[in-house]
Every structure is written in C-alpha cells, then in structure tokens.
PDB file of C-alpha atoms in Angstrom:
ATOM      1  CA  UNK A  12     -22.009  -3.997  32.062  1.00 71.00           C
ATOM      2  CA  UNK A  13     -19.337  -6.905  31.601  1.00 89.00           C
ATOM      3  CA  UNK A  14     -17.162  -5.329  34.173  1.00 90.00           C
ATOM      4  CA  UNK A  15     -19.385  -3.684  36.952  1.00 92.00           C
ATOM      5  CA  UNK A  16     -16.721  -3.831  39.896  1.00 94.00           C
ATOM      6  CA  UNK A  17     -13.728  -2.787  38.047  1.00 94.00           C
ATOM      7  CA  UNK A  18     -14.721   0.880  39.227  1.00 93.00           C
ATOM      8  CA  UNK A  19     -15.594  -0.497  43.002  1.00 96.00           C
ATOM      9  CA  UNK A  20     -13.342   0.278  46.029  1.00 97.00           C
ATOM     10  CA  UNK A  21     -11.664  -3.209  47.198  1.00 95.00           C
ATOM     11  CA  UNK A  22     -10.508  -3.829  50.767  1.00 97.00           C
ATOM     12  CA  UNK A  23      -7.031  -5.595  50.957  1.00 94.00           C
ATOM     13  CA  UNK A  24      -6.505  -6.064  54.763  1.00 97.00           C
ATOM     14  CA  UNK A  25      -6.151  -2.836  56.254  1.00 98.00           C
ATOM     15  CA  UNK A  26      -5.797  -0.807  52.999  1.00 95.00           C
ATOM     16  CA  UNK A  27      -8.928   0.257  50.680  1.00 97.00           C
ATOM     17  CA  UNK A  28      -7.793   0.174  47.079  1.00 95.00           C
ATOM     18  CA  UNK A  29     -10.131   3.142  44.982  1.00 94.00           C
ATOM     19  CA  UNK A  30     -10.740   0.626  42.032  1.00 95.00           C
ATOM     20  CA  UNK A  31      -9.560  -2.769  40.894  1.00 95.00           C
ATOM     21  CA  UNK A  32      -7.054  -0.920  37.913  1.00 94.00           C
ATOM     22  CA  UNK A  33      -3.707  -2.374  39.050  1.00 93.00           C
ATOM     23  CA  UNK A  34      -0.627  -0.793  36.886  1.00 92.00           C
ATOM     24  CA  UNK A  35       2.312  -3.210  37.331  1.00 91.00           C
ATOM     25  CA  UNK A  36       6.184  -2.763  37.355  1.00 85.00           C
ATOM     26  CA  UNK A  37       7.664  -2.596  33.597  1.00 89.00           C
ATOM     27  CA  UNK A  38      11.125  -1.550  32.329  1.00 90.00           C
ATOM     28  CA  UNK A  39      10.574   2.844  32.107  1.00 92.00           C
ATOM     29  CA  UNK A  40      14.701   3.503  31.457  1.00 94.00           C
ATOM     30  CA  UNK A  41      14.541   6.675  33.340  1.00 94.00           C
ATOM     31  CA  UNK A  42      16.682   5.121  35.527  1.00 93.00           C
ATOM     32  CA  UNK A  43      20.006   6.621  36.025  1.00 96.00           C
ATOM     33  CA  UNK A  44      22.845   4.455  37.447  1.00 96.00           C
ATOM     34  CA  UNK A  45      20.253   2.038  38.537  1.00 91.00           C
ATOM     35  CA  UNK A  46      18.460   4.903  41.020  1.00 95.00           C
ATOM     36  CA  UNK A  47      15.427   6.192  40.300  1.00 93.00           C
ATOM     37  CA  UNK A  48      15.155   9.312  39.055  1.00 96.00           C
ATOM     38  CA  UNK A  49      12.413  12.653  39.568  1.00 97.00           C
ATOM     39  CA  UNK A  50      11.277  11.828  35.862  1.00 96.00           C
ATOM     40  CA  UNK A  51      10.006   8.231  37.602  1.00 92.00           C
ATOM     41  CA  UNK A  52       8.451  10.255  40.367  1.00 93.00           C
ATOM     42  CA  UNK A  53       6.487  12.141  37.639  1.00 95.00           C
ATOM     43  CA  UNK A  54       5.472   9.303  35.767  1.00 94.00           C
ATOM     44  CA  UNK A  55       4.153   7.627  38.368  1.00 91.00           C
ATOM     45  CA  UNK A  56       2.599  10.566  39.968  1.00 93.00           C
ATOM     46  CA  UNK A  57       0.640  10.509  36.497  1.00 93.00           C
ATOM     47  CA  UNK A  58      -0.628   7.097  36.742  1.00 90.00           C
ATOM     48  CA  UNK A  59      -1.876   7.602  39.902  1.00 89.00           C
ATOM     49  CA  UNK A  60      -3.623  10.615  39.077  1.00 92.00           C
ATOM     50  CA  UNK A  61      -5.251   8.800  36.295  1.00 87.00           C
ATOM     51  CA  UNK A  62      -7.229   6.441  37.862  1.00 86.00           C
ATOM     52  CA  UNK A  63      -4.510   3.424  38.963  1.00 90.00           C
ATOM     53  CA  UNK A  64      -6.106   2.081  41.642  1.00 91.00           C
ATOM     54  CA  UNK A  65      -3.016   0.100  42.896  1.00 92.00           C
ATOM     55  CA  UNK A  66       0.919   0.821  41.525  1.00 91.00           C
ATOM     56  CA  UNK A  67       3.281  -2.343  41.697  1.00 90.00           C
TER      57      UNK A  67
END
C-alpha cells in the first residue's frame, strides 16, 4: 500500500491526531457579517465526522 500511515494515529506534542487527513481553511461564504455562522458549525462538524484527522 503506497500510503500505509495515512490511516495511523500521529502524536503532535501533547495531542494525538486519529490519522494524518488534515482539511485546511478555504473560503465556505457562510459567513455572515464576517462571524461565523451555525451553518459553519455544521459543516465542520461533518468533516470531522468523516474522517479529518486534523481541521485548520
């Protein structure tokens, strides 16, 4: 398998990260007067729930 860790825990410091999926920060426009909004609760909630191992 070309990526055998990518499903392996990694330890950063004093935090253990469930896999080595990291979702970074893009541009969602659920943003409402620059404050974020319960719709960017829920999609994040999502991602997390789907396997991101570490949110930016």
């Amino acid at each position: 398998m070309a990526y055998r860790y990518l499903w392996t825990p990694l330890q950063l410091g004093p935090i253990e990260v469930r896999n080595r999926i990291v979702f970074s920060a893009h541009l969602t426009n659920y943003a409402r007067n620059g404050l974020p909004t319960e719709q960017h609760a829920a999609y994040y909630a999502d991602r997390a729930a789907g396997g991101a191992g570490l949110i930016i």
